[in-house]
Amino acid sequence: MVKVLSVASEIYPLVKTGGLADVAGALPLALAAEGVAVTSLVPGYPAVTAALEGGRAVLTLPDLFGGPARLVAGTAAGLDLLVLDAPHLYDRPGNPYVGADGRDWPDNAVRFAALSRAAALVGLGEAEGARPDVVHAHDWQAGLAAAYLAYDGRPRPGTVITVHNLAFQGQYPRTLMEPLGLPERAWSVDGVEYYGHIGYLKAGLQLSDRITTVSPSYAAEIRTAEGGMGLDGLLRARTEVLHGILNGIDDRVWDPATDPLIPATYDARRPARRRLDKAALQERFGLAKDPDAILFGVISRLTWQKGLDILLASAGTLLQAGGQLVVLGTGEPALEQGFAALADAHPDRIGCRIGYDEALAHLIQAGSDALVVPSRFEPCGLTQLCALRYGAVPVVARVGGLADTIVDANEMARAAGAGTGFQFSPVNPDMLSAAILRAAAVHRDREAWQALVKNGMKTDVSWRRPAAHYARLYRDLVAARS
Ligand code: ADP
Ligand code: GLC
């Protein structure tokens, strides 16, 4: 049994702002079947401490960067947790990263250094009853864990860092070195230093034994100047330890055969029942109840990464093709306003809900004919995987994990009985428009469309394969270090 400490700043179903939480919450369960025992270290946000069952303190820290802290072991939602109970850092309402004013909490540097520090202490065997073979950090918030372990000097476990999004790197002033307990010798290009700052993600990428990211294509993209966001040199130098492992989805949370959040359940043998969900979705958004109009859906953060300005620019084509569109998302005001205005101008064809709504996300997956994901870059992406499982045909930009998970239904692919969606590249309004027109044309051919729906629904998008890859990575790492 390999023992892994997973360290993440969010975890589904307790705290979620994006796909990181989905991964942190689902991968441990899938790894159990691979003989890997995962404990997840998470900050003690109010939602986490409230959900924790059977909690017992396994480490007490009288002063963790300005206040007392404890590590509390317990369970919640079927997960084995170590909760970093540090009220001065985490006992705050709302979002894990930003305050009510929408700005980063001013002490985020300290809050996530503390998470990493706690991870290192557990890795060094200081918490009662836990000595992991591997510390697996996710994203910049856990990036310093590898640094604390590397500079401690005591025997340490193996370290892995997973990049979910290279765009968020966590850069903070050099003056924090001493307050955060980082030794002066860590201040080097081979250590935590990054363009004159402490780079949290950089430190993790530099000092971890293994690096993973969430798709093979993204693993390749981040080694290029174009996709490397300043870290491509480091990543090229560490190519040998960099692996791309696709995400899966939790196929119990996302199962159209049993989903309590959709009006009509269905499966790959009876996909026709989706039309009931489509009608419900049209009604929910006040769209014309037209069973034949191709209905496109979007579930997304509304940010530059997600390319939804490109969809706004292609909306004219979508309407000309006789399509409908529903958008669920929240983010940049200009995009929120853009989709709201579009819905106002075409109320029977376009619907828009600004906000975060899990139940509605399920209805959109079940009721849309196609799901649009026009991302400029996408490390993996989860909504297109849910769409496959729910029979919503993905229309995706050919980047990162989108390129790796959707099989373009070009004519030859369809002749071979293959194809699960539509890809477009380069990522611009003309090419997205062309993909929308391709989808609309196939949609008019009922049989051809049903073949795509079924191909998608039969695709294994679960965590089974990815979990086996992670298990092998951990085992190889443990073997290499012993
Ligand atoms: P990212 O993490 O970059 O936002 P992913 O596709 O990996 O993108 O994961 C996004 C997750 O968040 C998915 O589970 C998706 O269903 C969910 N999601 C995104 N926006 C919303 C929203 N407005 N309402 C409900 N769920 C959302
Ligand atoms: C990030 C990426 C997304 C990925 C998710 C989970 O949020 O933007 O592509 O699916 O992490 O790995």
Coordinates of C-alpha atoms and ligand atoms in Angstrom, one line a residue:
M1 CA 0.0 0.0 0.0
V2 CA 1.5 3.3 -1.1
K3 CA 0.6 6.2 1.2
V4 CA 0.0 9.6 -0.4
L5 CA -0.6 13.0 1.2
S6 CA -2.6 15.0 -1.4
V7 CA -2.4 18.8 -0.8
A8 CA -4.9 21.1 -2.4
S9 CA -6.5 24.4 -1.6
E10 CA -10.0 23.2 -2.6
I11 CA -11.8 19.9 -2.6
Y12 CA -15.2 18.8 -3.9
P13 CA -17.8 18.7 -2.4
L14 CA -16.6 20.9 0.4
V15 CA -15.1 23.9 -1.3
K16 CA -14.9 24.4 -5.1
T17 CA -14.1 27.2 -7.4
G18 CA -13.1 25.1 -10.4
G19 CA -11.9 21.8 -11.8
L20 CA -9.1 21.5 -9.2
A21 CA -11.7 20.8 -6.5
D22 CA -13.2 18.1 -8.7
V23 CA -9.9 16.4 -9.2
A24 CA -8.8 16.7 -5.5
G25 CA -12.1 15.2 -4.5
A26 CA -12.4 12.4 -6.9
L27 CA -8.8 11.1 -7.5
P28 CA -8.3 9.8 -3.9
L29 CA -11.4 7.6 -4.2
A30 CA -10.3 6.2 -7.6
L31 CA -6.8 5.6 -6.2
A32 CA -8.1 3.4 -3.4
A33 CA -9.0 0.8 -6.0
E34 CA -5.3 0.9 -7.1
G35 CA -3.9 0.1 -3.7
V36 CA -3.0 3.7 -3.0
A37 CA -4.2 5.2 0.3
V38 CA -4.7 9.0 0.0
T39 CA -5.1 11.5 2.8
S40 CA -6.0 15.0 1.7
L41 CA -4.6 18.0 3.4
V42 CA -6.9 21.0 3.1
P43 CA -7.2 24.4 4.8
G44 CA -9.7 24.7 7.6
Y45 CA -12.2 27.0 5.8
P46 CA -15.5 27.2 7.7
A47 CA -17.2 24.8 5.2
V48 CA -14.4 22.2 5.8
T49 CA -14.4 22.3 9.6
A50 CA -18.2 22.2 9.7
A51 CA -18.2 19.0 7.6
L52 CA -15.4 17.2 9.4
E53 CA -16.5 14.1 11.3
G54 CA -14.6 12.3 14.0
G55 CA -11.9 15.0 14.1
R56 CA -8.9 14.5 16.4
A57 CA -5.8 16.7 16.6
V58 CA -2.7 15.0 15.4
L59 CA -0.3 17.9 15.5
T60 CA -0.4 21.2 17.5
L61 CA 1.6 24.2 16.3
P62 CA 1.6 27.1 18.9
D63 CA 2.6 29.6 16.2
L64 CA 2.1 29.0 12.5
F65 CA 2.9 32.3 10.8
G66 CA 1.1 34.5 13.3
G67 CA -1.3 32.3 15.2
P68 CA -2.0 28.9 16.7
A69 CA -2.8 26.0 14.5
R70 CA -3.7 22.3 14.7
L71 CA -3.8 19.5 12.2
V72 CA -7.0 17.6 12.7
A73 CA -7.6 14.2 11.1
G74 CA -11.1 13.1 10.3
T75 CA -13.4 12.3 7.4
A76 CA -15.9 14.1 5.3
A77 CA -17.8 13.1 2.1
G78 CA -16.0 9.7 2.1
L79 CA -12.6 11.4 2.1
D80 CA -9.8 11.0 4.6
L81 CA -8.8 14.5 5.5
L82 CA -6.1 16.3 7.4
V83 CA -7.6 19.7 8.1
L84 CA -5.3 22.6 8.8
D85 CA -7.2 24.4 11.5
A86 CA -5.7 27.9 11.7
P87 CA -8.4 30.4 12.3
H88 CA -6.2 33.4 11.7
L89 CA -5.7 32.2 8.2
Y90 CA -8.8 30.4 7.1
D91 CA -11.7 31.2 9.3
R92 CA -13.3 33.7 6.8
P93 CA -16.5 33.6 4.9
G94 CA -16.9 33.1 1.2
N95 CA -14.4 32.3 -1.5
P96 CA -11.1 30.6 -0.6
Y97 CA -8.9 33.1 -2.4
V98 CA -10.8 36.4 -2.5
G99 CA -12.7 38.6 -0.1
A100 CA -16.2 40.1 -0.5
D101 CA -14.6 42.9 -2.5
G102 CA -13.4 40.4 -5.1
R103 CA -9.8 41.0 -4.3
D104 CA -7.2 38.5 -3.2
W105 CA -7.0 38.1 0.5
P106 CA -4.0 40.3 1.3
D107 CA -2.3 37.5 3.2
N108 CA -2.6 34.8 0.6
A109 CA 1.2 34.4 0.5
V110 CA 1.1 33.4 4.2
R111 CA -2.1 31.4 4.0
F112 CA -0.8 29.0 1.3
A113 CA 2.8 28.9 2.6
A114 CA 1.2 27.7 5.8
L115 CA -0.6 24.9 3.9
S116 CA 2.7 23.9 2.3
R117 CA 4.5 24.1 5.6
A118 CA 1.9 21.8 7.2
A119 CA 2.3 19.4 4.3
A120 CA 6.0 19.2 4.8
L121 CA 5.6 18.6 8.5
V122 CA 3.3 15.7 7.8
G123 CA 5.8 14.5 5.2
L124 CA 8.5 14.5 7.8
G125 CA 6.5 12.3 10.1
E126 CA 5.6 15.0 12.7
A127 CA 1.8 14.4 12.7
E128 CA 0.7 11.4 14.8
G129 CA -0.3 8.4 12.8
A130 CA 0.7 9.7 9.3
R131 CA 3.9 9.2 7.4
P132 CA 3.2 9.4 3.7
D133 CA 5.5 7.8 1.1
V134 CA 4.7 10.6 -1.3
V135 CA 3.5 14.2 -0.9
H136 CA 1.5 15.2 -3.9
A137 CA 1.0 19.0 -4.2
H138 CA -1.6 20.6 -6.5
D139 CA -1.0 24.0 -8.1
W140 CA 0.9 27.1 -6.7
Q141 CA -1.0 27.0 -3.4
A142 CA 0.8 23.8 -2.4
G143 CA 4.0 24.6 -4.4
L144 CA 6.2 25.4 -1.4
A145 CA 5.7 22.0 0.1
A146 CA 8.5 20.6 -2.0
A147 CA 10.7 23.5 -0.9
Y148 CA 10.1 23.1 2.8
L149 CA 10.9 19.4 2.3
A150 CA 14.0 19.9 0.2
Y151 CA 15.6 22.3 2.6
D152 CA 14.8 20.6 5.8
G153 CA 17.6 18.1 5.7
R154 CA 15.8 15.2 7.4
P155 CA 14.9 12.1 5.3
R156 CA 11.8 13.1 3.3
P157 CA 9.1 11.4 1.2
G158 CA 8.9 11.6 -2.6
T159 CA 7.4 14.7 -4.0
V160 CA 5.0 15.3 -6.9
I161 CA 3.5 18.5 -8.1
T162 CA 0.5 18.7 -10.5
V163 CA 0.0 21.8 -12.6
H164 CA -3.7 22.4 -13.2
N165 CA -3.1 25.8 -14.6
L166 CA 0.2 27.5 -15.3
A167 CA -1.5 30.9 -15.5
F168 CA -1.7 31.1 -11.7
Q169 CA 1.9 31.0 -10.3
G170 CA 1.8 32.7 -6.9
Q171 CA 4.6 35.3 -6.9
Y172 CA 5.4 37.1 -3.6
P173 CA 8.1 39.5 -2.3
R174 CA 11.5 38.3 -1.3
T175 CA 11.1 39.9 2.1
L176 CA 8.8 37.0 3.1
M177 CA 11.7 34.5 2.9
E178 CA 12.5 34.8 6.6
P179 CA 9.0 35.2 8.0
L180 CA 8.0 32.1 6.0
G181 CA 10.9 30.1 7.4
L182 CA 12.7 29.7 4.0
P183 CA 16.5 29.5 4.4
E184 CA 18.6 32.0 2.6
R185 CA 20.2 29.3 0.5
A186 CA 16.7 28.6 -1.0
W187 CA 17.1 32.1 -2.7
S188 CA 18.5 30.9 -6.0
V189 CA 17.5 30.1 -9.5
D190 CA 17.7 26.4 -8.5
G191 CA 15.5 27.1 -5.6
V192 CA 12.5 29.4 -5.0
E193 CA 13.7 32.6 -6.7
Y194 CA 11.7 33.6 -9.7
Y195 CA 12.4 36.9 -11.4
G196 CA 13.2 38.6 -8.1
H197 CA 10.2 37.1 -6.3
I198 CA 9.5 33.9 -4.4
G199 CA 7.7 31.8 -7.0
Y200 CA 5.5 29.3 -5.3
L201 CA 4.7 27.3 -8.4
K202 CA 8.2 27.7 -9.7
A203 CA 9.6 26.3 -6.4
G204 CA 7.3 23.3 -6.7
L205 CA 8.3 22.7 -10.4
Q206 CA 12.0 23.1 -9.6
L207 CA 12.2 21.0 -6.4
S208 CA 9.6 18.2 -6.8
D209 CA 10.8 14.8 -7.8
R210 CA 8.1 14.5 -10.4
I211 CA 5.9 17.0 -12.3
T212 CA 2.5 16.1 -13.8
T213 CA 0.0 18.1 -15.7
V214 CA -3.5 17.2 -16.6
S215 CA -3.1 16.3 -20.3
P216 CA -0.3 15.1 -22.6
S217 CA -0.9 18.0 -25.0
Y218 CA -0.7 20.6 -22.2
A219 CA 2.5 18.9 -21.0
A220 CA 3.9 19.6 -24.5
E221 CA 2.4 23.1 -24.8
I222 CA 3.9 24.4 -21.5
R223 CA 7.4 23.5 -22.7
T224 CA 7.1 26.1 -25.5
A225 CA 7.7 29.8 -25.3
E226 CA 4.1 30.4 -26.4
G227 CA 2.5 28.2 -23.7
G228 CA 5.1 28.2 -21.0
M229 CA 4.1 31.5 -19.3
G230 CA 7.7 32.1 -18.4
L231 CA 8.3 28.6 -17.0
D232 CA 9.0 26.9 -20.3
G233 CA 12.8 26.9 -19.8
L234 CA 12.5 25.2 -16.5
L235 CA 10.0 22.7 -17.8
R236 CA 12.1 21.9 -20.9
A237 CA 15.0 21.2 -18.5
R238 CA 12.9 18.9 -16.5
T239 CA 11.2 17.1 -19.4
E240 CA 12.3 13.7 -18.2
V241 CA 10.2 14.0 -15.0
L242 CA 7.2 15.8 -16.6
H243 CA 4.1 13.6 -17.3
G244 CA 0.7 14.4 -18.8
I245 CA -2.1 12.4 -17.2
L246 CA -5.6 13.2 -18.3
N247 CA -8.3 14.0 -15.8
G248 CA -11.4 11.9 -15.3
I249 CA -14.7 12.7 -13.8
D250 CA -16.6 11.2 -10.9
D251 CA -19.0 9.0 -12.7
R252 CA -21.3 8.7 -9.7
V253 CA -21.7 12.5 -9.5
W254 CA -22.1 12.6 -13.3
D255 CA -24.3 9.7 -14.3
P256 CA -27.3 10.5 -16.5
A257 CA -28.9 7.1 -15.6
T258 CA -29.3 8.1 -12.0
D259 CA -28.9 11.9 -11.9
P260 CA -31.4 13.4 -9.4
L261 CA -30.8 16.9 -10.8
I262 CA -32.3 16.2 -14.2
P263 CA -36.0 15.6 -15.1
A264 CA -35.5 12.6 -17.3
T265 CA -32.7 10.1 -16.7
Y266 CA -31.3 8.1 -19.6
D267 CA -28.3 6.0 -20.7
A268 CA -26.4 5.1 -23.9
R269 CA -29.1 2.5 -24.8
R270 CA -32.0 5.0 -24.4
P271 CA -30.5 8.4 -25.3
A272 CA -33.8 9.5 -26.9
R273 CA -35.1 10.5 -23.4
R274 CA -32.7 13.4 -23.6
R275 CA -35.4 15.3 -25.6
L276 CA -37.4 15.6 -22.4
D277 CA -34.4 17.3 -20.7
K278 CA -33.9 19.5 -23.8
A279 CA -37.5 20.6 -23.5
A280 CA -37.1 21.3 -19.8
L281 CA -33.9 23.3 -20.5
Q282 CA -35.6 25.3 -23.2
E283 CA -38.4 26.1 -20.8
R284 CA -36.0 27.0 -18.0
F285 CA -34.4 29.6 -20.2
G286 CA -37.6 30.7 -21.8
L287 CA -36.5 29.6 -25.3
A288 CA -38.7 28.5 -28.1
K289 CA -39.6 24.8 -27.5
D290 CA -38.3 23.7 -30.8
P291 CA -37.1 20.0 -30.6
D292 CA -35.2 20.3 -33.9
A293 CA -33.2 23.5 -33.3
I294 CA -29.6 22.5 -32.4
L295 CA -29.2 23.7 -28.8
F296 CA -25.6 24.7 -27.8
G297 CA -24.7 24.9 -24.1
V298 CA -21.9 26.6 -22.2
I299 CA -20.9 26.0 -18.5
S300 CA -17.8 28.0 -17.7
R301 CA -15.8 30.6 -15.8
L302 CA -16.1 33.7 -18.0
T303 CA -12.5 34.5 -18.5
W304 CA -10.0 35.2 -21.3
Q305 CA -8.7 31.6 -20.9
K306 CA -12.1 30.2 -21.8
G307 CA -12.4 32.1 -25.1
L308 CA -16.0 33.1 -24.6
D309 CA -15.5 36.4 -26.3
I310 CA -14.8 34.3 -29.4
L311 CA -18.2 32.6 -29.0
L312 CA -19.8 36.1 -28.7
A313 CA -18.3 37.0 -32.0
S314 CA -19.6 33.8 -33.5
A315 CA -23.2 34.2 -32.2
G316 CA -24.4 35.5 -35.5
T317 CA -23.4 32.3 -37.3
L318 CA -25.0 30.2 -34.6
L319 CA -28.3 32.1 -35.0
Q320 CA -28.1 32.0 -38.8
A321 CA -27.7 28.2 -38.5
G322 CA -31.0 28.0 -36.7
G323 CA -29.3 27.3 -33.4
Q324 CA -30.1 28.1 -29.8
L325 CA -27.7 28.9 -27.0
V326 CA -27.7 28.7 -23.2
V327 CA -24.8 30.1 -21.1
L328 CA -24.2 29.5 -17.4
G329 CA -21.2 31.3 -16.0
T330 CA -19.7 34.0 -14.0
G331 CA -16.6 36.1 -14.3
E332 CA -15.4 39.1 -16.2
P333 CA -18.1 41.8 -16.3
A334 CA -17.7 42.5 -20.0
L335 CA -18.4 38.8 -20.9
E336 CA -21.3 38.7 -18.4
Q337 CA -22.8 41.8 -20.0
G338 CA -22.1 40.5 -23.5
F339 CA -24.1 37.3 -23.1
A340 CA -26.8 39.1 -21.1
A341 CA -27.3 41.6 -23.9
L342 CA -27.3 38.8 -26.5
A343 CA -30.0 37.0 -24.6
D344 CA -32.0 40.3 -24.3
A345 CA -31.8 40.7 -28.1
H346 CA -32.9 37.1 -28.9
P347 CA -34.9 35.9 -25.9
D348 CA -36.4 32.9 -27.7
R349 CA -33.1 31.7 -29.0
I350 CA -30.5 32.7 -26.4
G351 CA -30.5 32.3 -22.6
C352 CA -28.0 33.4 -20.1
R353 CA -27.6 32.8 -16.3
I354 CA -24.9 34.7 -14.6
G355 CA -23.8 32.7 -11.5
Y356 CA -22.6 29.4 -10.2
D357 CA -25.3 26.7 -10.2
E358 CA -24.4 23.1 -10.0
A359 CA -28.0 21.8 -10.5
L360 CA -28.4 23.9 -13.7
A361 CA -25.0 22.6 -14.9
H362 CA -26.4 19.1 -14.8
L363 CA -29.5 20.2 -16.7
I364 CA -27.4 21.9 -19.4
Q365 CA -25.3 18.7 -19.9
A366 CA -28.5 16.6 -20.2
G367 CA -30.5 19.0 -22.3
S368 CA -28.1 20.5 -24.8
D369 CA -27.3 19.0 -28.1
A370 CA -23.8 20.3 -28.1
L371 CA -21.4 21.8 -25.5
V372 CA -19.1 24.6 -26.7
V373 CA -15.7 25.0 -25.1
P374 CA -13.7 27.6 -27.2
S375 CA -10.7 27.9 -24.7
R376 CA -7.5 29.7 -25.8
F377 CA -5.7 27.2 -23.6
E378 CA -7.1 24.4 -21.5
P379 CA -4.9 22.2 -19.3
C380 CA -7.5 19.5 -19.3
G381 CA -11.1 20.7 -19.0
L382 CA -13.8 18.7 -17.3
T383 CA -17.0 20.0 -18.8
Q384 CA -16.3 18.3 -22.2
L385 CA -15.8 15.0 -20.3
C386 CA -19.2 15.4 -18.6
A387 CA -20.7 16.3 -22.0
L388 CA -19.4 13.1 -23.5
R389 CA -21.0 11.1 -20.7
Y390 CA -24.3 13.0 -21.0
G391 CA -24.5 12.9 -24.8
A392 CA -24.0 16.6 -25.4
V393 CA -21.6 16.6 -28.4
P394 CA -18.5 18.8 -27.6
V395 CA -17.5 21.6 -29.9
V396 CA -14.0 22.4 -28.7
A397 CA -10.8 24.4 -29.5
R398 CA -8.0 22.0 -30.5
V399 CA -5.8 22.9 -27.5
G400 CA -4.5 21.0 -24.4
G401 CA -6.8 18.5 -22.9
L402 CA -9.6 19.4 -25.3
A403 CA -7.5 18.1 -28.2
D404 CA -6.7 15.0 -26.2
T405 CA -10.2 14.0 -25.1
I406 CA -12.5 14.8 -28.1
V407 CA -12.2 12.8 -31.4
D408 CA -13.1 15.1 -34.3
A409 CA -16.0 13.7 -36.3
N410 CA -14.6 14.5 -39.7
E411 CA -16.0 12.6 -42.6
M412 CA -13.5 9.8 -42.5
A413 CA -13.8 9.4 -38.8
R414 CA -17.6 9.0 -39.2
A415 CA -17.1 6.6 -42.1
A416 CA -15.0 4.5 -39.6
G417 CA -17.8 4.8 -37.0
A418 CA -15.6 7.1 -34.9
G419 CA -15.9 10.7 -33.8
T420 CA -17.2 12.2 -30.6
G421 CA -17.3 15.9 -31.3
F422 CA -15.9 18.8 -33.3
Q423 CA -12.5 20.5 -33.0
F424 CA -11.5 23.8 -34.4
S425 CA -8.1 25.5 -34.8
P426 CA -6.8 28.1 -34.8
V427 CA -8.9 29.5 -32.0
N428 CA -10.7 32.4 -33.6
P429 CA -14.3 33.4 -34.5
D430 CA -14.1 32.2 -38.1
M431 CA -12.9 28.8 -37.2
L432 CA -15.4 28.5 -34.3
S433 CA -18.2 29.6 -36.7
A434 CA -17.1 26.9 -39.2
A435 CA -17.2 24.3 -36.4
I436 CA -20.7 25.5 -35.4
L437 CA -21.8 25.1 -39.0
R438 CA -20.3 21.6 -39.2
A439 CA -22.1 20.6 -36.1
A440 CA -25.4 22.0 -37.3
A441 CA -25.0 20.2 -40.6
V442 CA -24.5 16.8 -38.9
H443 CA -27.2 17.5 -36.5
R444 CA -29.7 17.8 -39.4
D445 CA -28.9 14.1 -40.2
R446 CA -30.5 12.5 -37.2
E447 CA -28.8 9.1 -37.6
A448 CA -25.3 10.6 -38.0
W449 CA -25.9 12.8 -34.9
Q450 CA -27.1 9.9 -32.8
A451 CA -23.9 8.0 -33.7
L452 CA -21.8 10.8 -32.3
V453 CA -24.0 10.9 -29.2
K454 CA -23.5 7.2 -28.6
N455 CA -19.8 7.2 -29.3
G456 CA -19.4 9.9 -26.7
M457 CA -21.6 8.2 -24.1
K458 CA -19.7 5.0 -24.5
T459 CA -16.3 6.7 -23.9
D460 CA -14.8 5.8 -20.6
V461 CA -14.3 9.2 -19.0
S462 CA -14.0 7.9 -15.4
W463 CA -11.0 8.1 -13.2
R464 CA -10.1 4.4 -13.7
R465 CA -7.4 4.8 -16.3
P466 CA -5.9 8.1 -15.0
A467 CA -5.8 6.6 -11.4
A468 CA -3.8 3.7 -12.7
H469 CA -1.3 6.1 -14.3
Y470 CA -0.9 8.0 -11.0
A471 CA -0.5 4.8 -9.0
R472 CA 2.3 3.7 -11.4
L473 CA 3.9 7.1 -11.0
Y474 CA 3.9 6.9 -7.2
R475 CA 5.2 3.4 -7.2
D476 CA 8.0 4.2 -9.6
L477 CA 8.9 7.2 -7.5
V478 CA 9.0 5.3 -4.3
A479 CA 11.1 2.6 -6.0
A480 CA 13.5 5.1 -7.5
R481 CA 14.1 6.7 -4.1
S482 CA 14.6 3.6 -2.0
Ligands
ADP1 P1 -11.7 25.3 -14.8 O1 -11.2 24.5 -13.6 O2 -10.6 25.9 -15.6 O3 -12.7 26.3 -14.5 P2 -12.8 22.7 -15.7 O4 -13.5 22.4 -16.9 O5 -11.6 21.9 -15.3 O6 -12.4 24.3 -15.8 O7 -13.7 22.6 -14.4 C1 -14.8 23.5 -14.2 C2 -15.7 22.8 -13.2 O8 -16.6 23.8 -12.6 C3 -16.7 21.8 -13.8 O9 -17.0 20.9 -12.9 C4 -17.9 22.7 -14.2 O10 -19.1 22.0 -14.3 C5 -17.9 23.6 -13.1 N1 -18.5 25.0 -13.4 C6 -17.9 26.0 -14.0 N2 -18.7 27.1 -14.1 C7 -19.8 26.7 -13.4 C8 -21.0 27.4 -13.1 N3 -21.2 28.7 -13.5 N4 -22.0 26.8 -12.4 C9 -21.8 25.5 -12.1 N5 -20.7 24.8 -12.3 C10 -19.7 25.4 -13.0
GLC2 C1 -7.7 23.9 -14.1 C2 -7.7 24.0 -15.6 C3 -8.6 22.9 -16.2 C4 -8.5 21.6 -15.5 C5 -8.7 21.8 -14.0 C6 -8.5 20.5 -13.3 O1 -8.7 24.7 -13.5 O2 -8.1 25.3 -16.1 O3 -8.4 22.8 -17.6 O4 -9.5 20.7 -16.0 O5 -7.7 22.6 -13.5 O6 -7.3 19.8 -13.5

